[in-house]
PDB file of C-alpha atoms in Angstrom:
ATOM      1  CA  MET P  65      27.637 -17.180  13.159  1.00 36.00           C
ATOM      2  CA  ARG P  66      25.030 -14.476  13.246  1.00 38.00           C
ATOM      3  CA  ASN P  67      23.770 -13.053  16.599  1.00 42.00           C
ATOM      4  CA  TYR P  68      20.080 -12.241  17.253  1.00 37.00           C
ATOM      5  CA  ASN P  69      18.081 -10.517  20.027  1.00 41.00           C
ATOM      6  CA  THR P  70      15.707 -12.369  22.196  1.00 35.00           C
ATOM      7  CA  ALA P  71      12.871 -12.351  19.723  1.00 37.00           C
ATOM      8  CA  GLY P  72      15.051 -14.254  17.430  1.00 38.00           C
ATOM      9  CA  ILE P  73      14.293 -12.204  14.250  1.00 44.00           C
ATOM     10  CA  ILE P  74      16.616  -9.096  14.421  1.00 61.00           C
ATOM     11  CA  ASP P  75      20.170  -9.545  12.936  1.00 65.00           C
ATOM     12  CA  LEU P  76      22.544  -7.609  15.182  1.00 76.00           C
ATOM     13  CA  THR P  77      25.775  -8.900  13.468  1.00 77.00           C
ATOM     14  CA  CYS P  78      27.910  -5.617  12.340  1.00 80.00           C
ATOM     15  CA  GLU P  79      31.242  -4.699  10.929  1.00 78.00           C
ATOM     16  CA  SER P  80      31.197  -0.950  11.627  1.00 82.00           C
ATOM     17  CA  ASP P  81      29.136   1.453  13.576  1.00 86.00           C
ATOM     18  CA  HIS P  82      27.334   2.441  10.400  1.00 78.00           C
ATOM     19  CA  ASP P  83      25.518  -1.228  10.409  1.00 75.00           C
ATOM     20  CA  CYS P  84      23.962  -0.322  13.769  1.00 84.00           C
ATOM     21  CA  GLU P  85      22.255   2.856  12.306  1.00 79.00           C
ATOM     22  CA  ALA P  86      18.923   1.061  12.208  1.00 74.00           C
ATOM     23  CA  PHE P  87      18.766   0.887  16.012  1.00 82.00           C
ATOM     24  CA  ARG P  88      19.549   4.648  16.691  1.00 85.00           C
ATOM     25  CA  SER P  89      16.846   7.068  17.702  1.00 83.00           C
ATOM     26  CA  ALA P  90      16.555  10.296  19.855  1.00 79.00           C
ATOM     27  CA  THR P  91      16.931   8.169  23.011  1.00 86.00           C
ATOM     28  CA  VAL P  92      19.080   5.421  22.002  1.00 90.00           C
ATOM     29  CA  ASN P  93      22.552   5.003  20.676  1.00 92.00           C
ATOM     30  CA  SER P  94      23.861   2.014  19.058  1.00 92.00           C
ATOM     31  CA  THR P  95      27.502   1.173  18.141  1.00 92.00           C
ATOM     32  CA  CYS P  96      29.418  -1.903  16.806  1.00 92.00           C
ATOM     33  CA  VAL P  97      31.258  -3.649  19.409  1.00 92.00           C
ATOM     34  CA  GLU P  98      32.996  -6.983  18.799  1.00 89.00           C
ATOM     35  CA  GLU P  99      31.083  -7.471  15.588  1.00 86.00           C
ATOM     36  CA  HIS P 100      27.666  -6.930  17.514  1.00 87.00           C
ATOM     37  CA  CYS P 101      25.462  -3.923  17.892  1.00 89.00           C
ATOM     38  CA  ARG P 102      25.147  -2.818  21.277  1.00 91.00           C
ATOM     39  CA  CYS P 103      22.512  -0.228  22.390  1.00 92.00           C
ATOM     40  CA  THR P 104      22.492   2.119  25.154  1.00 93.00           C
ATOM     41  CA  ASP P 105      19.747   4.320  26.599  1.00 91.00           C
ATOM     42  CA  LEU P 106      20.809   7.924  26.388  1.00 90.00           C
ATOM     43  CA  GLN P 107      18.158   8.924  28.944  1.00 88.00           C
ATOM     44  CA  ARG P 108      19.429   6.642  31.551  1.00 88.00           C
ATOM     45  CA  ASP P 109      23.156   7.198  31.944  1.00 88.00           C
ATOM     46  CA  ASN P 110      23.950   5.062  28.824  1.00 88.00           C
ATOM     47  CA  ASN P 111      22.686   2.055  30.576  1.00 89.00           C
ATOM     48  CA  ALA P 112      22.518  -1.236  28.166  1.00 91.00           C
ATOM     49  CA  THR P 113      19.125  -1.635  26.663  1.00 90.00           C
ATOM     50  CA  GLU P 114      17.646  -3.925  23.926  1.00 86.00           C
ATOM     51  CA  CYS P 115      18.358  -3.148  20.334  1.00 85.00           C
ATOM     52  CA  LYS P 116      15.157  -2.452  18.564  1.00 78.00           C
ATOM     53  CA  PRO P 117      14.974  -1.161  15.001  1.00 72.00           C
ATOM     54  CA  LEU P 118      12.936   1.878  13.995  1.00 68.00           C
ATOM     55  CA  VAL P 119      11.416  -0.213  11.281  1.00 62.00           C
ATOM     56  CA  ASN P 120      10.625  -3.564  12.432  1.00 53.00           C
ATOM     57  CA  ARG P 121      11.704  -6.170   9.866  1.00 46.00           C
ATOM     58  CA  VAL P 122      10.532  -9.680  10.063  1.00 35.00           C
ATOM     59  CA  SER P 123      13.255 -11.212   7.935  1.00 37.00           C
ATOM     60  CA  ASN P 124      17.089 -10.491   7.753  1.00 45.00           C
ATOM     61  CA  GLN P 125      17.252 -11.116   3.922  1.00 66.00           C
ATOM     62  CA  ILE P 126      15.235  -8.369   2.128  1.00 80.00           C
ATOM     63  CA  GLY P 127      16.174  -5.270   3.825  1.00 78.00           C
ATOM     64  CA  GLY P 128      18.994  -7.001   5.595  1.00 77.00           C
ATOM     65  CA  GLN P 129      22.734  -6.533   5.175  1.00 76.00           C
ATOM     66  CA  CYS P 130      24.653  -7.284   1.970  1.00 80.00           C
ATOM     67  CA  PRO P 131      25.724  -9.412   0.364  1.00 79.00           C
ATOM     68  CA  CYS P 132      22.418 -10.542  -1.038  1.00 81.00           C
ATOM     69  CA  GLN P 133      21.498 -14.173  -1.578  1.00 77.00           C
ATOM     70  CA  VAL P 134      17.806 -13.956  -2.719  1.00 81.00           C
ATOM     71  CA  ALA P 135      16.866 -14.264  -6.256  1.00 84.00           C
ATOM     72  CA  ASN P 136      15.773 -10.988  -7.934  1.00 89.00           C
ATOM     73  CA  SER P 137      17.485  -8.852  -5.402  1.00 89.00           C
ATOM     74  CA  PHE P 138      20.662  -6.648  -5.284  1.00 88.00           C
ATOM     75  CA  CYS P 139      22.679  -4.660  -2.908  1.00 88.00           C
ATOM     76  CA  HIS P 140      21.606  -0.922  -2.786  1.00 85.00           C
ATOM     77  CA  GLU P 141      24.722   1.233  -3.215  1.00 84.00           C
ATOM     78  CA  GLN P 142      23.932   4.029  -0.664  1.00 81.00           C
ATOM     79  CA  THR P 143      22.137   1.824   2.143  1.00 78.00           C
ATOM     80  CA  HIS P 144      24.105  -1.316   1.567  1.00 80.00           C
ATOM     81  CA  ARG P 145      20.873  -3.379   2.155  1.00 82.00           C
ATOM     82  CA  CYS P 146      19.242  -5.929  -0.023  1.00 86.00           C
ATOM     83  CA  VAL P 147      16.404  -4.804  -2.033  1.00 88.00           C
ATOM     84  CA  CYS P 148      14.240  -6.169  -4.693  1.00 90.00           C
ATOM     85  CA  LYS P 149      14.822  -5.386  -8.374  1.00 91.00           C
ATOM     86  CA  ASP P 150      12.158  -3.291 -10.472  1.00 90.00           C
ATOM     87  CA  GLY P 151       9.118  -5.250 -11.079  1.00 91.00           C
ATOM     88  CA  PHE P 152       9.352  -7.242  -7.753  1.00 91.00           C
ATOM     89  CA  LEU P 153       8.471  -6.614  -4.185  1.00 87.00           C
ATOM     90  CA  PRO P 154       9.253  -8.344  -0.794  1.00 85.00           C
ATOM     91  CA  SER P 155       7.194 -11.374  -0.209  1.00 82.00           C
ATOM     92  CA  ARG P 156       4.841 -11.429   2.869  1.00 75.00           C
ATOM     93  CA  VAL P 157       7.671 -12.661   5.186  1.00 68.00           C
ATOM     94  CA  GLU P 158      10.289 -10.876   3.360  1.00 71.00           C
ATOM     95  CA  LYS P 159      12.301 -13.696   2.540  1.00 72.00           C
ATOM     96  CA  LYS P 160      12.061 -13.670  -1.177  1.00 82.00           C
ATOM     97  CA  CYS P 161      11.219 -11.080  -4.017  1.00 88.00           C
ATOM     98  CA  VAL P 162       7.945 -11.945  -5.763  1.00 90.00           C
ATOM     99  CA  HIS P 163       6.540 -10.340  -8.976  1.00 93.00           C
ATOM    100  CA  LYS P 164       4.549  -7.256  -8.597  1.00 92.00           C
ATOM    101  CA  SER P 165       2.325  -8.229 -11.599  1.00 93.00           C
ATOM    102  CA  VAL P 166       1.088 -11.821 -12.069  1.00 95.00           C
ATOM    103  CA  PRO P 167      -0.934 -12.998 -14.789  1.00 95.00           C
ATOM    104  CA  LEU P 168      -3.977 -15.371 -14.380  1.00 96.00           C
ATOM    105  CA  GLY P 169      -2.916 -18.803 -13.302  1.00 95.00           C
ATOM    106  CA  GLY P 170       0.397 -17.351 -11.940  1.00 95.00           C
ATOM    107  CA  GLU P 171       1.885 -18.134  -8.407  1.00 93.00           C
ATOM    108  CA  CYS P 172       0.937 -15.258  -6.034  1.00 92.00           C
ATOM    109  CA  GLU P 173       0.715 -14.215  -2.423  1.00 89.00           C
ATOM    110  CA  GLU P 174      -1.323 -11.065  -2.416  1.00 90.00           C
ATOM    111  CA  SER P 175      -4.478 -10.082  -4.560  1.00 92.00           C
ATOM    112  CA  GLY P 176      -2.655  -6.809  -5.369  1.00 90.00           C
ATOM    113  CA  GLN P 177      -0.238  -8.845  -7.562  1.00 94.00           C
ATOM    114  CA  CYS P 178      -3.246 -10.094  -9.687  1.00 95.00           C
ATOM    115  CA  PHE P 179      -4.979  -6.747 -10.112  1.00 92.00           C
ATOM    116  CA  HIS P 180      -1.950  -5.529 -12.004  1.00 89.00           C
ATOM    117  CA  GLN P 181      -3.000  -7.847 -14.830  1.00 91.00           C
ATOM    118  CA  ASP P 182      -6.906  -8.224 -14.460  1.00 95.00           C
ATOM    119  CA  HIS P 183      -8.886  -5.775 -12.076  1.00 95.00           C
ATOM    120  CA  PHE P 184     -11.346  -8.611 -11.465  1.00 97.00           C
ATOM    121  CA  ALA P 185      -8.770 -11.058 -10.578  1.00 97.00           C
ATOM    122  CA  GLU P 186      -7.724 -12.248  -6.952  1.00 96.00           C
ATOM    123  CA  CYS P 187      -5.186 -14.453  -5.368  1.00 95.00           C
ATOM    124  CA  ASP P 188      -6.687 -17.658  -4.232  1.00 94.00           C
ATOM    125  CA  ARG P 189      -5.453 -18.236  -0.487  1.00 87.00           C
ATOM    126  CA  THR P 190      -5.500 -22.017  -0.811  1.00 91.00           C
ATOM    127  CA  GLU P 191      -3.846 -22.485  -4.261  1.00 91.00           C
ATOM    128  CA  GLN P 192      -1.913 -19.306  -4.132  1.00 92.00           C
ATOM    129  CA  VAL P 193      -2.529 -18.341  -7.895  1.00 96.00           C
ATOM    130  CA  CYS P 194      -4.229 -15.618  -9.566  1.00 97.00           C
ATOM    131  CA  GLN P 195      -7.742 -16.501 -10.483  1.00 97.00           C
ATOM    132  CA  CYS P 196     -10.912 -14.532 -11.364  1.00 96.00           C
ATOM    133  CA  GLN P 197     -13.266 -13.433  -8.716  1.00 96.00           C
ATOM    134  CA  GLU P 198     -16.526 -15.000  -7.881  1.00 94.00           C
ATOM    135  CA  HIS P 199     -19.199 -14.484 -10.569  1.00 94.00           C
ATOM    136  CA  PHE P 200     -16.352 -13.908 -13.202  1.00 97.00           C
ATOM    137  CA  VAL P 201     -14.746 -16.652 -15.552  1.00 97.00           C
ATOM    138  CA  ILE P 202     -11.695 -16.489 -17.960  1.00 96.00           C
ATOM    139  CA  TYR P 203     -12.543 -15.887 -21.465  1.00 95.00           C
ATOM    140  CA  GLU P 204      -9.983 -14.936 -24.027  1.00 93.00           C
ATOM    141  CA  GLY P 205      -7.228 -14.350 -21.253  1.00 93.00           C
ATOM    142  CA  SER P 206      -9.206 -12.066 -19.036  1.00 95.00           C
ATOM    143  CA  CYS P 207     -12.001 -12.214 -16.464  1.00 97.00           C
ATOM    144  CA  HIS P 208     -15.588 -11.683 -17.867  1.00 97.00           C
ATOM    145  CA  SER P 209     -18.731 -11.374 -15.711  1.00 96.00           C
ATOM    146  CA  ILE P 210     -21.215 -14.232 -15.463  1.00 95.00           C
ATOM    147  CA  ILE P 211     -24.830 -13.249 -15.797  1.00 93.00           C
ATOM    148  CA  ALA P 212     -28.026 -15.047 -15.129  1.00 90.00           C
ATOM    149  CA  VAL P 213     -30.513 -14.480 -18.165  1.00 85.00           C
ATOM    150  CA  ALA P 214     -34.243 -14.750 -17.264  1.00 79.00           C
ATOM    151  CA  ASN P 215     -36.176 -17.375 -18.674  1.00 80.00           C
ATOM    152  CA  LEU P 216     -33.036 -19.368 -19.309  1.00 83.00           C
ATOM    153  CA  SER P 217     -33.202 -22.606 -17.245  1.00 83.00           C
ATOM    154  CA  LYS P 218     -30.626 -24.502 -18.986  1.00 90.00           C
ATOM    155  CA  PRO P 219     -26.774 -23.933 -20.225  1.00 92.00           C
ATOM    156  CA  CYS P 220     -26.736 -21.578 -23.215  1.00 92.00           C
ATOM    157  CA  GLU P 221     -25.936 -22.720 -26.640  1.00 91.00           C
ATOM    158  CA  SER P 222     -25.749 -19.510 -28.578  1.00 90.00           C
ATOM    159  CA  ASN P 223     -25.186 -15.811 -28.058  1.00 90.00           C
ATOM    160  CA  GLU P 224     -28.665 -14.916 -28.867  1.00 88.00           C
ATOM    161  CA  GLU P 225     -29.895 -16.670 -25.795  1.00 88.00           C
ATOM    162  CA  CYS P 226     -27.770 -14.392 -23.640  1.00 88.00           C
ATOM    163  CA  ALA P 227     -28.397 -11.063 -25.611  1.00 79.00           C
ATOM    164  CA  ASN P 228     -29.673  -8.095 -23.409  1.00 62.00           C
ATOM    165  CA  GLY P 229     -30.722  -5.999 -26.336  1.00 57.00           C
ATOM    166  CA  THR P 230     -27.358  -4.493 -27.004  1.00 55.00           C
ATOM    167  CA  VAL P 231     -25.171  -6.130 -29.645  1.00 54.00           C
ATOM    168  CA  GLY P 232     -22.066  -7.636 -28.218  1.00 61.00           C
ATOM    169  CA  ASP P 233     -23.093  -6.925 -24.484  1.00 88.00           C
ATOM    170  CA  ALA P 234     -23.415 -10.683 -23.794  1.00 91.00           C
ATOM    171  CA  LEU P 235     -22.306 -13.942 -25.402  1.00 92.00           C
ATOM    172  CA  CYS P 236     -22.373 -17.696 -24.672  1.00 94.00           C
ATOM    173  CA  HIS P 237     -19.131 -19.430 -23.423  1.00 94.00           C
ATOM    174  CA  SER P 238     -19.151 -23.073 -22.193  1.00 93.00           C
ATOM    175  CA  GLY P 239     -22.780 -22.986 -21.455  1.00 93.00           C
ATOM    176  CA  GLN P 240     -22.673 -19.687 -19.522  1.00 94.00           C
ATOM    177  CA  CYS P 241     -23.681 -16.214 -20.249  1.00 94.00           C
ATOM    178  CA  ILE P 242     -21.186 -13.739 -19.938  1.00 95.00           C
ATOM    179  CA  CYS P 243     -20.587  -9.954 -20.716  1.00 94.00           C
ATOM    180  CA  GLY P 244     -18.585  -9.195 -23.796  1.00 92.00           C
ATOM    181  CA  THR P 245     -15.491  -6.905 -23.986  1.00 92.00           C
ATOM    182  CA  GLY P 246     -16.273  -3.474 -22.825  1.00 92.00           C
ATOM    183  CA  PHE P 247     -19.185  -4.698 -20.716  1.00 94.00           C
ATOM    184  CA  VAL P 248     -19.498  -5.713 -17.019  1.00 95.00           C
ATOM    185  CA  ALA P 249     -22.455  -7.094 -15.049  1.00 93.00           C
ATOM    186  CA  ASP P 250     -24.616  -4.957 -12.985  1.00 90.00           C
ATOM    187  CA  SER P 251     -25.016  -5.469  -9.125  1.00 87.00           C
ATOM    188  CA  THR P 252     -27.740  -8.125  -9.433  1.00 88.00           C
ATOM    189  CA  ASN P 253     -25.676 -10.003 -12.129  1.00 89.00           C
ATOM    190  CA  SER P 254     -28.711 -10.108 -14.482  1.00 87.00           C
ATOM    191  CA  SER P 255     -27.467  -7.855 -17.211  1.00 87.00           C
ATOM    192  CA  CYS P 256     -24.397  -6.172 -18.793  1.00 92.00           C
ATOM    193  CA  LEU P 257     -23.460  -2.543 -18.363  1.00 94.00           C
ATOM    194  CA  ALA P 258     -20.798  -0.537 -20.542  1.00 94.00           C
ATOM    195  CA  VAL P 259     -17.593  -0.150 -18.730  1.00 96.00           C
ATOM    196  CA  ALA P 260     -16.950   3.718 -17.780  1.00 96.00           C
ATOM    197  CA  GLU P 261     -13.928   5.947 -17.605  1.00 95.00           C
ATOM    198  CA  LEU P 262     -13.005   8.598 -15.011  1.00 95.00           C
ATOM    199  CA  GLU P 263     -15.840  11.007 -14.474  1.00 96.00           C
ATOM    200  CA  GLN P 264     -18.085   9.329 -16.879  1.00 96.00           C
ATOM    201  CA  PRO P 265     -21.590   8.383 -15.908  1.00 97.00           C
ATOM    202  CA  CYS P 266     -22.275   5.076 -13.962  1.00 96.00           C
ATOM    203  CA  THR P 267     -24.704   3.012 -12.043  1.00 95.00           C
ATOM    204  CA  ASP P 268     -22.526   0.457 -10.664  1.00 95.00           C
ATOM    205  CA  SER P 269     -18.768   0.488  -9.210  1.00 95.00           C
ATOM    206  CA  ASN P 270     -17.852  -2.541 -11.485  1.00 95.00           C
ATOM    207  CA  GLN P 271     -18.218  -0.210 -14.366  1.00 96.00           C
ATOM    208  CA  CYS P 272     -15.556   1.973 -13.011  1.00 97.00           C
ATOM    209  CA  ILE P 273     -13.262  -0.786 -11.641  1.00 96.00           C
ATOM    210  CA  ALA P 274     -13.137  -2.166 -15.242  1.00 95.00           C
ATOM    211  CA  THR P 275     -11.092   0.763 -16.462  1.00 94.00           C
ATOM    212  CA  LEU P 276      -9.786   2.557 -13.370  1.00 96.00           C
ATOM    213  CA  GLY P 277      -8.973  -0.473 -11.179  1.00 94.00           C
ATOM    214  CA  VAL P 278     -10.011  -1.579  -7.657  1.00 93.00           C
ATOM    215  CA  GLY P 279      -9.538   1.879  -6.219  1.00 93.00           C
ATOM    216  CA  SER P 280     -12.502   3.177  -8.058  1.00 96.00           C
ATOM    217  CA  ILE P 281     -16.015   3.614  -7.038  1.00 96.00           C
ATOM    218  CA  CYS P 282     -19.341   4.902  -8.634  1.00 97.00           C
ATOM    219  CA  TYR P 283     -20.156   8.132  -6.473  1.00 96.00           C
ATOM    220  CA  GLN P 284     -23.032  10.285  -7.154  1.00 95.00           C
ATOM    221  CA  GLN P 285     -23.273   8.452 -10.679  1.00 96.00           C
ATOM    222  CA  ARG P 286     -19.895   9.219 -11.725  1.00 97.00           C
ATOM    223  CA  CYS P 287     -16.707   7.117 -11.732  1.00 97.00           C
ATOM    224  CA  VAL P 288     -14.146   8.488  -9.312  1.00 97.00           C
ATOM    225  CA  CYS P 289     -11.230   7.330  -7.036  1.00 96.00           C
ATOM    226  CA  ASP P 290     -11.880   6.411  -3.425  1.00 96.00           C
ATOM    227  CA  SER P 291     -10.334   8.090  -0.441  1.00 93.00           C
ATOM    228  CA  ASN P 292      -7.424   5.712  -0.441  1.00 94.00           C
ATOM    229  CA  HIS P 293      -6.467   6.207  -4.225  1.00 96.00           C
ATOM    230  CA  PHE P 294      -5.845   9.094  -6.572  1.00 95.00           C
ATOM    231  CA  GLN P 295      -6.113   9.984 -10.112  1.00 94.00           C
ATOM    232  CA  PHE P 296      -2.975   8.914 -12.154  1.00 92.00           C
ATOM    233  CA  PRO P 297      -2.261   8.887 -15.873  1.00 90.00           C
ATOM    234  CA  VAL P 298      -0.620   5.966 -17.506  1.00 86.00           C
ATOM    235  CA  HIS P 299       0.190   4.985 -21.130  1.00 80.00           C
ATOM    236  CA  ALA P 300      -2.130   2.412 -22.736  1.00 73.00           C
ATOM    237  CA  SER P 301      -2.683   1.141 -26.198  1.00 68.00           C
ATOM    238  CA  ASP P 302      -6.115   1.540 -27.934  1.00 66.00           C
ATOM    239  CA  ALA P 303      -7.859  -1.973 -28.338  1.00 60.00           C
ATOM    240  CA  THR P 304      -8.959  -1.170 -31.537  1.00 63.00           C
ATOM    241  CA  SER P 305      -6.326   0.993 -33.440  1.00 69.00           C
ATOM    242  CA  GLY P 306      -3.386  -0.140 -31.215  1.00 70.00           C
ATOM    243  CA  GLN P 307      -2.347   3.467 -30.909  1.00 76.00           C
ATOM    244  CA  GLN P 308      -0.879   4.858 -27.633  1.00 79.00           C
ATOM    245  CA  LYS P 309      -2.908   7.040 -25.488  1.00 81.00           C
ATOM    246  CA  ILE P 310      -3.164   8.259 -21.991  1.00 85.00           C
ATOM    247  CA  ARG P 311      -5.653   6.868 -19.714  1.00 86.00           C
ATOM    248  CA  ASN P 312      -6.437   7.535 -16.013  1.00 90.00           C
ATOM    249  CA  VAL P 313      -6.407   4.707 -13.308  1.00 93.00           C
ATOM    250  CA  CYS P 314      -6.723   4.865  -9.567  1.00 95.00           C
ATOM    251  CA  GLU P 315      -3.385   4.430  -7.877  1.00 93.00           C
ATOM    252  CA  ARG P 316      -3.167   3.498  -4.259  1.00 92.00           C
ATOM    253  CA  LYS P 317      -1.694   6.306  -1.932  1.00 94.00           C
ATOM    254  CA  ILE P 318       1.739   5.574  -0.549  1.00 93.00           C
ATOM    255  CA  VAL P 319       1.327   4.831   3.359  1.00 93.00           C
ATOM    256  CA  HIS P 320       3.759   4.493   6.298  1.00 93.00           C
ATOM    257  CA  GLY P 321       5.390   1.184   6.272  1.00 89.00           C
ATOM    258  CA  ASP P 322       5.208   0.540   2.605  1.00 89.00           C
ATOM    259  CA  SER P 323       8.076  -1.314   1.022  1.00 85.00           C
ATOM    260  CA  CYS P 324      10.712   0.903  -0.684  1.00 86.00           C
ATOM    261  CA  ASN P 325      14.169   0.922  -2.197  1.00 83.00           C
ATOM    262  CA  ASP P 326      14.678   4.812  -2.084  1.00 85.00           C
ATOM    263  CA  ASP P 327      12.966   7.987  -1.269  1.00 90.00           C
ATOM    264  CA  GLN P 328      11.331   8.150  -4.763  1.00 90.00           C
ATOM    265  CA  ASN P 329       9.322   5.082  -3.890  1.00 90.00           C
ATOM    266  CA  CYS P 330       7.696   6.946  -1.057  1.00 94.00           C
ATOM    267  CA  TYR P 331       6.852  10.012  -3.126  1.00 93.00           C
ATOM    268  CA  GLN P 332       3.334  10.889  -2.644  1.00 93.00           C
ATOM    269  CA  PHE P 333       1.901  12.021  -6.057  1.00 91.00           C
ATOM    270  CA  HIS P 334      -1.434  13.138  -4.794  1.00 89.00           C
ATOM    271  CA  VAL P 335       0.218  16.171  -3.097  1.00 88.00           C
ATOM    272  CA  GLY P 336       2.675  18.688  -4.057  1.00 87.00           C
ATOM    273  CA  PRO P 337       6.333  18.475  -3.809  1.00 87.00           C
ATOM    274  CA  HIS P 338       6.448  20.840  -0.791  1.00 90.00           C
ATOM    275  CA  GLU P 339       3.916  18.691   1.129  1.00 92.00           C
ATOM    276  CA  GLN P 340       5.741  15.483   1.089  1.00 94.00           C
ATOM    277  CA  THR P 341       5.926  13.578   4.589  1.00 94.00           C
ATOM    278  CA  MET P 342       7.778  10.369   3.954  1.00 95.00           C
ATOM    279  CA  GLU P 343      11.246   9.047   3.081  1.00 93.00           C
ATOM    280  CA  CYS P 344      12.657   5.646   2.557  1.00 90.00           C
ATOM    281  CA  PHE P 345      14.488   4.154   5.496  1.00 85.00           C
ATOM    282  CA  MET P 346      15.875   0.520   5.957  1.00 77.00           C
ATOM    283  CA  ASN P 347      13.471  -0.206   2.784  1.00 79.00           C
ATOM    284  CA  ALA P 348      10.339   0.950   4.392  1.00 86.00           C
ATOM    285  CA  CYS P 349       8.623   4.427   3.987  1.00 92.00           C
ATOM    286  CA  VAL P 350       8.726   6.467   7.228  1.00 93.00           C
ATOM    287  CA  CYS P 351       7.879   9.707   8.427  1.00 94.00           C
ATOM    288  CA  LEU P 352      10.046  12.659   7.753  1.00 93.00           C
ATOM    289  CA  PRO P 353      11.726  14.446  10.937  1.00 91.00           C
ATOM    290  CA  GLY P 354       9.120  16.807  12.267  1.00 91.00           C
ATOM    291  CA  HIS P 355       6.156  14.336  11.393  1.00 92.00           C
ATOM    292  CA  ILE P 356       4.194  11.846  13.436  1.00 91.00           C
ATOM    293  CA  GLU P 357       2.516   8.565  12.201  1.00 91.00           C
ATOM    294  CA  LYS P 358      -1.218   8.002  12.825  1.00 91.00           C
ATOM    295  CA  ASP P 359      -3.263   5.202  11.040  1.00 90.00           C
ATOM    296  CA  ASN P 360      -0.434   4.653   8.633  1.00 89.00           C
ATOM    297  CA  VAL P 361      -0.279   8.417   7.474  1.00 91.00           C
ATOM    298  CA  CYS P 362       2.332  11.037   8.408  1.00 93.00           C
ATOM    299  CA  PHE P 363       1.279  14.303   9.700  1.00 91.00           C
ATOM    300  CA  LYS P 364       3.266  17.403  10.406  1.00 89.00           C
ATOM    301  CA  ALA P 365       3.877  17.539  14.275  1.00 85.00           C
ATOM    302  CA  SER P 366       2.257  20.636  15.744  1.00 77.00           C
ATOM    303  CA  SER P 367       4.577  22.740  17.849  1.00 53.00           C
ATOM    304  CA  SER P 368       3.701  22.520  21.519  1.00 44.00           C
ATOM    305  CA  VAL P 369       2.889  25.772  23.358  1.00 35.00           C
ATOM    306  CA  ASN P 370       5.596  26.812  25.790  1.00 40.00           C
ATOM    307  CA  VAL P 371       4.153  27.438  29.309  1.00 37.00           C
ATOM    308  CA  THR P 372       6.190  29.909  31.395  1.00 38.00           C
ATOM    309  CA  PRO P 373       5.968  30.211  35.180  1.00 39.00           C
ATOM    310  CA  ALA P 374       4.872  33.767  34.685  1.00 38.00           C
ATOM    311  CA  SER P 375       1.892  32.661  32.375  1.00 40.00           C
ATOM    312  CA  VAL P 376       0.936  30.128  35.010  1.00 36.00           C
ATOM    313  CA  LEU P 377       1.108  32.668  37.788  1.00 37.00           C
ATOM    314  CA  LEU P 378      -1.173  34.979  35.715  1.00 37.00           C
ATOM    315  CA  ALA P 379      -3.524  32.168  35.511  1.00 39.00           C
ATOM    316  CA  ILE P 380      -3.811  31.504  39.083  1.00 38.00           C
ATOM    317  CA  ILE P 381      -4.270  35.210  39.932  1.00 40.00           C
ATOM    318  CA  GLY P 382      -7.041  35.360  37.326  1.00 42.00           C
ATOM    319  CA  THR P 383      -8.710  32.341  38.855  1.00 39.00           C
ATOM    320  CA  LEU P 384      -8.488  33.600  42.452  1.00 40.00           C
ATOM    321  CA  SER P 385     -10.089  37.016  41.270  1.00 44.00           C
ATOM    322  CA  VAL P 386     -13.028  35.295  39.685  1.00 36.00           C
ATOM    323  CA  LEU P 387     -13.617  33.181  42.926  1.00 36.00           C
ATOM    324  CA  LYS P 388     -13.239  36.287  45.139  1.00 40.00           C
ATOM    325  CA  HIS P 389     -15.970  37.935  42.885  1.00 41.00           C
ATOM    326  CA  LEU P 390     -18.273  34.991  43.021  1.00 37.00           C
ATOM    327  CA  LEU P 391     -17.873  34.884  46.959  1.00 37.00           C
ATOM    328  CA  PHE P 392     -18.658  38.352  47.564  1.00 39.00           C
ATOM    329  CA  ALA P 393     -21.723  38.167  45.069  1.00 40.00           C
ATOM    330  CA  TYR P 394     -23.320  35.914  47.619  1.00 39.00           C
TER     331      TYR P 394
END
């Protein structure tokens, strides 16, 4: 039978002191006593204290001790913790491993799963399936913008009724005018704009999102990654020739608390190898020693200034001298 703390969510069962590592910190020690992790406060004469993990896990299955019973998970050789296989990530409550990338119509929990397949898809919170965002519709397996064509008060019947002057920019699909492949609607949903690559000219962020992903924006009429994302090259196939090529996307920056299997999952590609600030601990990215977390970002802790009694005395003498000077001035 497993033992839990008063909150009812932390597994305290252990076989050795190693299993209690999750509860140790600079002020708390934890050892395995009678198959149960016991914690003591090092600052209070080793008095008993509640065991609290450095990284709070809401489930004892993903990130918990092996053996692993969850589908698509395995036991990590070094940490002896249950982690999700490649291509999967912990679910919202970490009780199962869900697909990182989900196609339109597939089961999802977060919109991020849908973005991997289509940049204009989202996870419907009610149905929990990937679907096209508002003002988009599925056409030939992907999400296409719906546009409202001026002077067209009835469902369209031909591509000519939807044309905006550019061949192939718009077409008629199931009575709706939509943007063709390589085009996306403007902010007013009245015309189609050509999609744009990184640093290419743009007038609307959707032009950038179509190629770079949801972390891109149109800034000063150029497609760039926003502050929470960074430029990352990936292999892709040319839609026309089928040849492999390198294209840029905007990848989300790794932040404190992100799920991980090892330190590599916490590597911050947007900074150099000597500027890394996180490591993987208990299947979550945490700050390296000597760093502190603020707003999910790890910063190098600034060294505190040592104040010696001599410096304090000199400061007092200096203050008294100033006061004496002011008194005599009056």
